PDB file of C-alpha atoms and ligand atoms in Angstrom:
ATOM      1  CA  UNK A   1     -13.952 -27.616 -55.792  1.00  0.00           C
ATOM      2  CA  UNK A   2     -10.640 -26.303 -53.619  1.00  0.00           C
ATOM      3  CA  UNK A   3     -10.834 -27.838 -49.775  1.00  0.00           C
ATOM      4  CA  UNK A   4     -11.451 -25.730 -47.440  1.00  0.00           C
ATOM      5  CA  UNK A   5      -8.488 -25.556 -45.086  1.00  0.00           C
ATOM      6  CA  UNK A   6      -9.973 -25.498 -41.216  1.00  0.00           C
ATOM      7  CA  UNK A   7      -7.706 -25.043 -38.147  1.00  0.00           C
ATOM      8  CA  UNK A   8     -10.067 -26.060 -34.966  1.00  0.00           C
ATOM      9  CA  UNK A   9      -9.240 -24.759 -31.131  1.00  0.00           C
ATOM     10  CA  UNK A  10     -10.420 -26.826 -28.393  1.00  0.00           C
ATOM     11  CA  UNK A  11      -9.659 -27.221 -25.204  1.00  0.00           C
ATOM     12  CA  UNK A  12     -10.894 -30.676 -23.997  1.00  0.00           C
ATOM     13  CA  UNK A  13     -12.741 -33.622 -25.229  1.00  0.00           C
ATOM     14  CA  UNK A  14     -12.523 -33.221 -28.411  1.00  0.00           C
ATOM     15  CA  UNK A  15     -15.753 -34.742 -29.663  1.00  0.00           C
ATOM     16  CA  UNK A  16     -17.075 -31.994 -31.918  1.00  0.00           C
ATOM     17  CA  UNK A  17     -13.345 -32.482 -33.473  1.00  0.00           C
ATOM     18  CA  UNK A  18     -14.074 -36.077 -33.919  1.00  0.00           C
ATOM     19  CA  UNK A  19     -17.307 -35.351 -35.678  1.00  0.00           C
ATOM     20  CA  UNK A  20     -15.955 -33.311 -38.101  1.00  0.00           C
ATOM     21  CA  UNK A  21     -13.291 -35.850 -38.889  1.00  0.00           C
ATOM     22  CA  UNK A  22     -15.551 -38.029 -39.920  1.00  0.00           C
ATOM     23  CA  UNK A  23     -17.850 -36.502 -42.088  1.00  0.00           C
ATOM     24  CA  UNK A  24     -14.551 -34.989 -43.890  1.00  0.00           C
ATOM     25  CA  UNK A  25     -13.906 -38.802 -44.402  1.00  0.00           C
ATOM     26  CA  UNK A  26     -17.448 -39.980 -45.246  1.00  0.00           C
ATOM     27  CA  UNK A  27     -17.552 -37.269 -47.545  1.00  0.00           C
ATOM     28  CA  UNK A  28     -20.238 -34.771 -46.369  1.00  0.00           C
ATOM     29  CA  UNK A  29     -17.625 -32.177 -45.938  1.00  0.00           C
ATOM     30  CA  UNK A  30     -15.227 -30.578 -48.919  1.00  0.00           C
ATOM     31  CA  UNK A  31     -12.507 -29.338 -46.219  1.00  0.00           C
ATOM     32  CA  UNK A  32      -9.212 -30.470 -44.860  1.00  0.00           C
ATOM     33  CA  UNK A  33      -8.584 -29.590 -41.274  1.00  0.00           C
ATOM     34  CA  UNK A  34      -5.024 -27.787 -41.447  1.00  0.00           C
ATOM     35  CA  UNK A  35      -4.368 -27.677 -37.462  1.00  0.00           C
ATOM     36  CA  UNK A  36      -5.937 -28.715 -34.493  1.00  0.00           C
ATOM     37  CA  UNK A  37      -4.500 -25.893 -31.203  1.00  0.00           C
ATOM     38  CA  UNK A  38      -5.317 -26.169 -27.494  1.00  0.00           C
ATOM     39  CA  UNK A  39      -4.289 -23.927 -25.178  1.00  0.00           C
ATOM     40  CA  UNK A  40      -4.567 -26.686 -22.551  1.00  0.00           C
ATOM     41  CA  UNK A  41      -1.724 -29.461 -22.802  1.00  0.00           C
ATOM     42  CA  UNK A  42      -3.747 -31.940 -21.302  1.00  0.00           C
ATOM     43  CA  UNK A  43      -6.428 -31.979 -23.437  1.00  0.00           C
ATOM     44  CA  UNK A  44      -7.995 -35.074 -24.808  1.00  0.00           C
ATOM     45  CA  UNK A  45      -8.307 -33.834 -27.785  1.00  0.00           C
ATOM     46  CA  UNK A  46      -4.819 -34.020 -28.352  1.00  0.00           C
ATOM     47  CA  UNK A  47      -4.280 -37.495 -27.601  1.00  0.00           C
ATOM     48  CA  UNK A  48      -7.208 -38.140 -29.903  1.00  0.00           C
ATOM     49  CA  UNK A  49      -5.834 -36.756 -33.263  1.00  0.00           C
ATOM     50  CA  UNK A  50      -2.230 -38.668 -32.395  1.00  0.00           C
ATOM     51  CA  UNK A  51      -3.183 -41.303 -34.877  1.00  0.00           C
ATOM     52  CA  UNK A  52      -3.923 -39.096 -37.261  1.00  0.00           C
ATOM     53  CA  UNK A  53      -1.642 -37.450 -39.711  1.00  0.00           C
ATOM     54  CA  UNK A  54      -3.533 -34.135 -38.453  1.00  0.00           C
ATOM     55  CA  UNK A  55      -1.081 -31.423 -37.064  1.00  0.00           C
ATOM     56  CA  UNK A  56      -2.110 -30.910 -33.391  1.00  0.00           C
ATOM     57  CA  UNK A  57      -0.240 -27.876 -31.654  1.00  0.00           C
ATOM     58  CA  UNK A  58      -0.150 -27.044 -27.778  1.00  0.00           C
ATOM     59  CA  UNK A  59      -0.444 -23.362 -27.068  1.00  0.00           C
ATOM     60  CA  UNK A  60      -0.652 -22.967 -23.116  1.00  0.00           C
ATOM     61  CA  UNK A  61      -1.309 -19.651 -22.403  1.00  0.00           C
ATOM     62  CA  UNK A  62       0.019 -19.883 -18.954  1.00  0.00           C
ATOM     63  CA  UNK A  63       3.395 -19.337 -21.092  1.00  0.00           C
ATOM     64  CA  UNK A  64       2.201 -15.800 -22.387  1.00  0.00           C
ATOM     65  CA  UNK A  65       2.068 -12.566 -20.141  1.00  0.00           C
ATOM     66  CA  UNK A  66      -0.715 -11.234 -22.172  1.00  0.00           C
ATOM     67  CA  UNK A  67      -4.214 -12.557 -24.058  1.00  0.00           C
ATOM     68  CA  UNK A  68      -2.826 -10.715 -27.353  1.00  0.00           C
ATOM     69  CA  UNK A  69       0.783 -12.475 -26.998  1.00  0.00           C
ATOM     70  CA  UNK A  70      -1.523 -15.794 -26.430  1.00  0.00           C
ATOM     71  CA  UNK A  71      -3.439 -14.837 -29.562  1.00  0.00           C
ATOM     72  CA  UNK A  72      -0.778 -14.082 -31.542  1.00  0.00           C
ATOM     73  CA  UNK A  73       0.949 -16.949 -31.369  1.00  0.00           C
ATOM     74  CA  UNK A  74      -2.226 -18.911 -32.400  1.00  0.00           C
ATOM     75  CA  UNK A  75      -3.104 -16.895 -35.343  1.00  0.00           C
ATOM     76  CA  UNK A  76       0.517 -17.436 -36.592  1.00  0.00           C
ATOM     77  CA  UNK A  77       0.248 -21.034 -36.322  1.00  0.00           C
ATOM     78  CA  UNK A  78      -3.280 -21.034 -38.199  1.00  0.00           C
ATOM     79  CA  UNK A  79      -1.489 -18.956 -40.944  1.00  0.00           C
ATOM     80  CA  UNK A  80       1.456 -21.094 -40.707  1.00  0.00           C
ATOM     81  CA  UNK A  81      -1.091 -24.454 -42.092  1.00  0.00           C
ATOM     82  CA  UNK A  82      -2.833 -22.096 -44.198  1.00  0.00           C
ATOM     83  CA  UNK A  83      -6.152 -21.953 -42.362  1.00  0.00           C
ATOM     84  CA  UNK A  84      -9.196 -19.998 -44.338  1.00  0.00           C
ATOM     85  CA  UNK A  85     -11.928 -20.702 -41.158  1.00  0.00           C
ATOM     86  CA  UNK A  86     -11.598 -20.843 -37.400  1.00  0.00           C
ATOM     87  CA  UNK A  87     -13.727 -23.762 -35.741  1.00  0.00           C
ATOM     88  CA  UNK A  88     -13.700 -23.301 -31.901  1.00  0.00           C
ATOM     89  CA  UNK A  89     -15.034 -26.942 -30.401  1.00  0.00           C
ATOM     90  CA  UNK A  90     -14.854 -26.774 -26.727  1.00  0.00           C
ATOM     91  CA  UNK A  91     -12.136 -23.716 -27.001  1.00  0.00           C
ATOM     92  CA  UNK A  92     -12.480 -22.206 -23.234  1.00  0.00           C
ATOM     93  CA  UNK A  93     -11.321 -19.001 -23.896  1.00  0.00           C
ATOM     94  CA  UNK A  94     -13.312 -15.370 -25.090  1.00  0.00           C
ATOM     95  CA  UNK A  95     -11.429 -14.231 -27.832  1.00  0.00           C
ATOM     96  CA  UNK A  96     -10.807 -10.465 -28.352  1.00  0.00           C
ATOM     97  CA  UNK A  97     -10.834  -7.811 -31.119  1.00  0.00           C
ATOM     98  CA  UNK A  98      -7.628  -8.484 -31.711  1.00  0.00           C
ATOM     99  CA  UNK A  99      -7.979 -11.993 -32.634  1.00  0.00           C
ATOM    100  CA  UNK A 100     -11.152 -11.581 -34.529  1.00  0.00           C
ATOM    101  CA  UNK A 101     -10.397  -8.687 -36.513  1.00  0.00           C
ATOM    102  CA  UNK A 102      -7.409 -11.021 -37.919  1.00  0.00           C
ATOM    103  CA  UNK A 103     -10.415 -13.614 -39.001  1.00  0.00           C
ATOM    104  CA  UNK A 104     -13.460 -11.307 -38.923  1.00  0.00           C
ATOM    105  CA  UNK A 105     -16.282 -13.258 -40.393  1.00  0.00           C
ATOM    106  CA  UNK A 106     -14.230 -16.674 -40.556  1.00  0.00           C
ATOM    107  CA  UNK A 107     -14.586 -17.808 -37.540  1.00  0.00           C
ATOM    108  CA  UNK A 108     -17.637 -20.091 -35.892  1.00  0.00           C
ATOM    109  CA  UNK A 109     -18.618 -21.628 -32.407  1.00  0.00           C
ATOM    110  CA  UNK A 110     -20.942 -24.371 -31.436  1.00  0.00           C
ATOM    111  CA  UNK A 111     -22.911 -23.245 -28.389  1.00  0.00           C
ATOM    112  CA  UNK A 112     -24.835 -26.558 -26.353  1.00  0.00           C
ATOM    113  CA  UNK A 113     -27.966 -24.329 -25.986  1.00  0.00           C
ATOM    114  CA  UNK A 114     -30.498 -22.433 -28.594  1.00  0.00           C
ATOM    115  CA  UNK A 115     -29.134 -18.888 -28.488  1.00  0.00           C
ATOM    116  CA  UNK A 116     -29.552 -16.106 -27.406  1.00  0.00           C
ATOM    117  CA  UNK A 117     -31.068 -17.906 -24.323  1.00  0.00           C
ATOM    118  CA  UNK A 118     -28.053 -19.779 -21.939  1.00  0.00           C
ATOM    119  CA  UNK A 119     -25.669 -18.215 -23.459  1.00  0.00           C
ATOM    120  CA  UNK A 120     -21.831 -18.360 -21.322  1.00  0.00           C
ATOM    121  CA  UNK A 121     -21.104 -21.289 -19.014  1.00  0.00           C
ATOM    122  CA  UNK A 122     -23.278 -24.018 -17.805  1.00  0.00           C
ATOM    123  CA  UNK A 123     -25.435 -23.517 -20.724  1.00  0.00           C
ATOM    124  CA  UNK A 124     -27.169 -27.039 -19.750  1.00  0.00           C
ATOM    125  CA  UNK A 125     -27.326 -26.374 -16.059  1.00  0.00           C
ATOM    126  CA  UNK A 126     -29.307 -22.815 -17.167  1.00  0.00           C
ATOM    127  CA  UNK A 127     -31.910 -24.207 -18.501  1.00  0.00           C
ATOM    128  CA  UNK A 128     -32.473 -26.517 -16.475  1.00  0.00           C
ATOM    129  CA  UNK A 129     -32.351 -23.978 -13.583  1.00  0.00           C
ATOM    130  CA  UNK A 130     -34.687 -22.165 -15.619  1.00  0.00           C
ATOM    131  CA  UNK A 131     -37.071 -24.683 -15.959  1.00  0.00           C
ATOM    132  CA  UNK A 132     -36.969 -24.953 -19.970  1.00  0.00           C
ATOM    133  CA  UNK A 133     -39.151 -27.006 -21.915  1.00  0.00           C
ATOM    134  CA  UNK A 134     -36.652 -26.857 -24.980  1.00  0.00           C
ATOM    135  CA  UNK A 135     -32.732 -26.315 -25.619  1.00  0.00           C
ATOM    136  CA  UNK A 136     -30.526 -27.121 -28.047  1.00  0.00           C
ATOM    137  CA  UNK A 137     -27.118 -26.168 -29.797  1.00  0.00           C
ATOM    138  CA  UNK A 138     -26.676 -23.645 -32.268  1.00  0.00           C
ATOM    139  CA  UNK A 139     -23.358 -22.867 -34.885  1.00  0.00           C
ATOM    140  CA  UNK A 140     -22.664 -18.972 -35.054  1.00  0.00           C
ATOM    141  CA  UNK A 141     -20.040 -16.748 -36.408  1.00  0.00           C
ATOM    142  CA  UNK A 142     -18.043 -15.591 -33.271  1.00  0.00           C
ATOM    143  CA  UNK A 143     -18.272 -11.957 -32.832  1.00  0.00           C
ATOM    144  CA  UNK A 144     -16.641  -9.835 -29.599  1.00  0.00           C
ATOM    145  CA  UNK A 145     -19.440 -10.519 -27.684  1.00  0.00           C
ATOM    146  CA  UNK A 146     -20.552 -14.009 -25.423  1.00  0.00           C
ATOM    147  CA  UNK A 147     -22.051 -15.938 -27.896  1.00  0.00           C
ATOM    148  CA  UNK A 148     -23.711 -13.132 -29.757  1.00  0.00           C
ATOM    149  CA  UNK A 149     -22.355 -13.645 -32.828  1.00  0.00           C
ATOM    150  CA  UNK A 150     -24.805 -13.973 -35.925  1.00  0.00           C
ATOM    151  CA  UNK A 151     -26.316 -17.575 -36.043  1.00  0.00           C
ATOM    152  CA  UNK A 152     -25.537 -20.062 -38.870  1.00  0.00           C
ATOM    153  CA  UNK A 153     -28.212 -23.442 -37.884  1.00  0.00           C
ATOM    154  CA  UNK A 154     -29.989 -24.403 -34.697  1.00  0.00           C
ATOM    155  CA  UNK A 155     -31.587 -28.032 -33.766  1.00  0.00           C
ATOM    156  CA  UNK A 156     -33.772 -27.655 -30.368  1.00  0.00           C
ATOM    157  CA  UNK A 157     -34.236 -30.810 -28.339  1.00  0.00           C
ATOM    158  CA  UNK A 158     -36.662 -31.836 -25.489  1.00  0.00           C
ATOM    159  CA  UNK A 159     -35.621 -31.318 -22.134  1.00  0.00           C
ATOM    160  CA  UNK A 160     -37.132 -34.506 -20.137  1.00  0.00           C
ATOM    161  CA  UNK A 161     -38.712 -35.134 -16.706  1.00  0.00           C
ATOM    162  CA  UNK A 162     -36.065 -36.509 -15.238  1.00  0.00           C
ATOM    163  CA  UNK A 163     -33.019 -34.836 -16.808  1.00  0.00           C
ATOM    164  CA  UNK A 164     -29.658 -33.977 -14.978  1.00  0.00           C
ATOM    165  CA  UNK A 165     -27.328 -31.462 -16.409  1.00  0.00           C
ATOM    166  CA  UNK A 166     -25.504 -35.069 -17.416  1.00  0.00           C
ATOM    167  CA  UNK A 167     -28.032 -36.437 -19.417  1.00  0.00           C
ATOM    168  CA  UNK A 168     -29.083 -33.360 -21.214  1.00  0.00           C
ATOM    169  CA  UNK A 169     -25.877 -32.379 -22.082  1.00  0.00           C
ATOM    170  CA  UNK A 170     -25.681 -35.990 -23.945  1.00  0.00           C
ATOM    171  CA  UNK A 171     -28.414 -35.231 -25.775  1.00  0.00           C
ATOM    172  CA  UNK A 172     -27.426 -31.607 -27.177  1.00  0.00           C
ATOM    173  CA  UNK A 173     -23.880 -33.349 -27.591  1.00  0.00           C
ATOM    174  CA  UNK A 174     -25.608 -35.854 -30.181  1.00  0.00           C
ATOM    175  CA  UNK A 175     -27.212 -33.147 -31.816  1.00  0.00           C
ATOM    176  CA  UNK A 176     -23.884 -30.709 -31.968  1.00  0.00           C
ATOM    177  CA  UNK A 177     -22.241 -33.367 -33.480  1.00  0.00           C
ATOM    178  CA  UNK A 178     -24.825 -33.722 -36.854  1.00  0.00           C
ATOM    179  CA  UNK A 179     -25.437 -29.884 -36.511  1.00  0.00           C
ATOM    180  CA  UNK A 180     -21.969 -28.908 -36.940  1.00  0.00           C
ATOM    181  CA  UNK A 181     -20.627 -30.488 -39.537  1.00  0.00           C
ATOM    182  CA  UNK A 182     -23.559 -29.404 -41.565  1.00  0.00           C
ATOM    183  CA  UNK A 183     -23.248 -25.469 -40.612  1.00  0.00           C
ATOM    184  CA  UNK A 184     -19.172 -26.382 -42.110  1.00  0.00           C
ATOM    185  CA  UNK A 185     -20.638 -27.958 -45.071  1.00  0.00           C
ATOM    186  CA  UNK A 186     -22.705 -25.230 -45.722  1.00  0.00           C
ATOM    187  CA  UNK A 187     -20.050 -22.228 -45.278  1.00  0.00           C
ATOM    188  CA  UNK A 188     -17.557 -24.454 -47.639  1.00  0.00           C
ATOM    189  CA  UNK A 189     -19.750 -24.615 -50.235  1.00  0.00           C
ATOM    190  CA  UNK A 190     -20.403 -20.753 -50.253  1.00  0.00           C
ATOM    191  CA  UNK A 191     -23.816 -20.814 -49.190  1.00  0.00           C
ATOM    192  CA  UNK A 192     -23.366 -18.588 -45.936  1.00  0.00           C
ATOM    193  CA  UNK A 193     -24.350 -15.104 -47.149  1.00  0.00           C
ATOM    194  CA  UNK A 194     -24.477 -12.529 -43.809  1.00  0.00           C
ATOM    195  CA  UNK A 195     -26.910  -9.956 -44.251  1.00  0.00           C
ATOM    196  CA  UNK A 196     -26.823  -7.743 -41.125  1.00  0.00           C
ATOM    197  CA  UNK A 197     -27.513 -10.445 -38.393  1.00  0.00           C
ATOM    198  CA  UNK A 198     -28.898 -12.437 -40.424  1.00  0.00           C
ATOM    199  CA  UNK A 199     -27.045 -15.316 -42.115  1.00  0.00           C
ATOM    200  CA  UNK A 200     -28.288 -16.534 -45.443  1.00  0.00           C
ATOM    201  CA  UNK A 201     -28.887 -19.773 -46.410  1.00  0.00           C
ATOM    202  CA  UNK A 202     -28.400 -19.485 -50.106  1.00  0.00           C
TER     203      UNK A 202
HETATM  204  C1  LIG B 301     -19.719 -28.784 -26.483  1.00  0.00           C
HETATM  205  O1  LIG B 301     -20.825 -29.015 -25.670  1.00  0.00           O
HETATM  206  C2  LIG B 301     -19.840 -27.449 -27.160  1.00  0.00           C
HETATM  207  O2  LIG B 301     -21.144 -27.070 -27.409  1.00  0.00           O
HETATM  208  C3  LIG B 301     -19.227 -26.506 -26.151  1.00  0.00           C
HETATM  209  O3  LIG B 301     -18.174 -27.229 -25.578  1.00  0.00           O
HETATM  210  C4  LIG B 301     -18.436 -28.626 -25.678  1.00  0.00           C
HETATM  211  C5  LIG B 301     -17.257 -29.234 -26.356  1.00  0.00           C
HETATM  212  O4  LIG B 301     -17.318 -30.640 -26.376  1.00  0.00           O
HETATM  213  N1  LIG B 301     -18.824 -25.268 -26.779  1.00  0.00           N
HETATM  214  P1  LIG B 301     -16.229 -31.454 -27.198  1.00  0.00           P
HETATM  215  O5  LIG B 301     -14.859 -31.044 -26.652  1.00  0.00           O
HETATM  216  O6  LIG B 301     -16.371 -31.131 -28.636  1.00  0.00           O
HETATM  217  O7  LIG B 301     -16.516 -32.897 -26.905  1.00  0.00           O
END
């Protein structure tokens, strides 16, 4: 079966990159990442793909006047290497119609809690606040909305006693990082099948 040719945006650490890295080399994933783009040109996750023979590509907004300039330029660079799905890891920025109706359906998001709860920033730190028993991380398609988009897997995880923001952030992060390589897995084989809201496990 063809690789599936994904171009990931991220905009910091780079961990959820790093993941998917290796289970394309352990074998667990049929896809070839085509580019990695950050709009921020300090991002670690730059540095981290430099021994790699993995295109990485700064796109700093602050160089565009507009978001659709800024989007523009990174959908021509995913078309440039060929990309057939969008993997946002960390990407800090709300994309708009303009973007997604370029990848409609073909582009996903890992969001550190269980949606639709927390969705937006400081999705640790809200439940928390909250006073939640659970959270977790859940893989979506991306939609216009905040993290609204239709949703692909989901693994919940305790929230402890004692937990800071910190150390429940570490735990989702462990999770995000079997949880999204498995939501890949599962659109590169063709098993993703949106019904409506609903996605399909097939
Ligand atoms: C993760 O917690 C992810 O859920 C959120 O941003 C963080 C990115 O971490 N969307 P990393 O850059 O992949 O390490």
């Amino acid at each position: 079966m063809n690789k599936t040719v994904i171009g990931v945006l991220a905009s910091g650490r780079g961990s959820n990159l790093q993941a998917i890295v290796d289970a394309i080399e352990a074998g667990r994933l049929n896809a070839k990442i085509g580019a990695v783009i950050s709009d921020n040109p300090n991002a670690n996750v730059l540095t981290r793909m430099a021994d790699t023979d993995i295109p990485t590509i700064c796109i700093d907004r602050r160089q565009f006047s507009s978001r659709q300039e800024f989007e523009a330029a990174v959908a021509e660079e995913l078309n440039i290497h060929h990309v057939e799905l969008v993997v946002l890891a960390g990407f800090m920025r709300i994309l708009t119609a303009y973007f997604i109706d370029r990848f409609g359906g073909r582009i996903m998001n890992i969001h550190p809690a269980l949606l639709p709860s927390f969705p937006g920033e400081n999705a640790q730190q809200q439940a928390l606040d909250y006073g939640a028993k659970v959270s977790g991380c859940t893989v979506h398609f991306v939609d216009e909305g905040m993290d609204s988009g239709p949703i692909i897997l989901q693994e919940a995880v305790p929230i402890l006693e004692d937990d800071t923001a910190d150390t429940l952030s570490e735990r989702i992060l462990h999770a995000e990082h079997i949880l999204y390589p498995r939501a890949l897995a599962l659109y590169c084989e063709g098993r993703l099948k949106l019904e409506g809201r609903r996605v399909r496990i097939i």
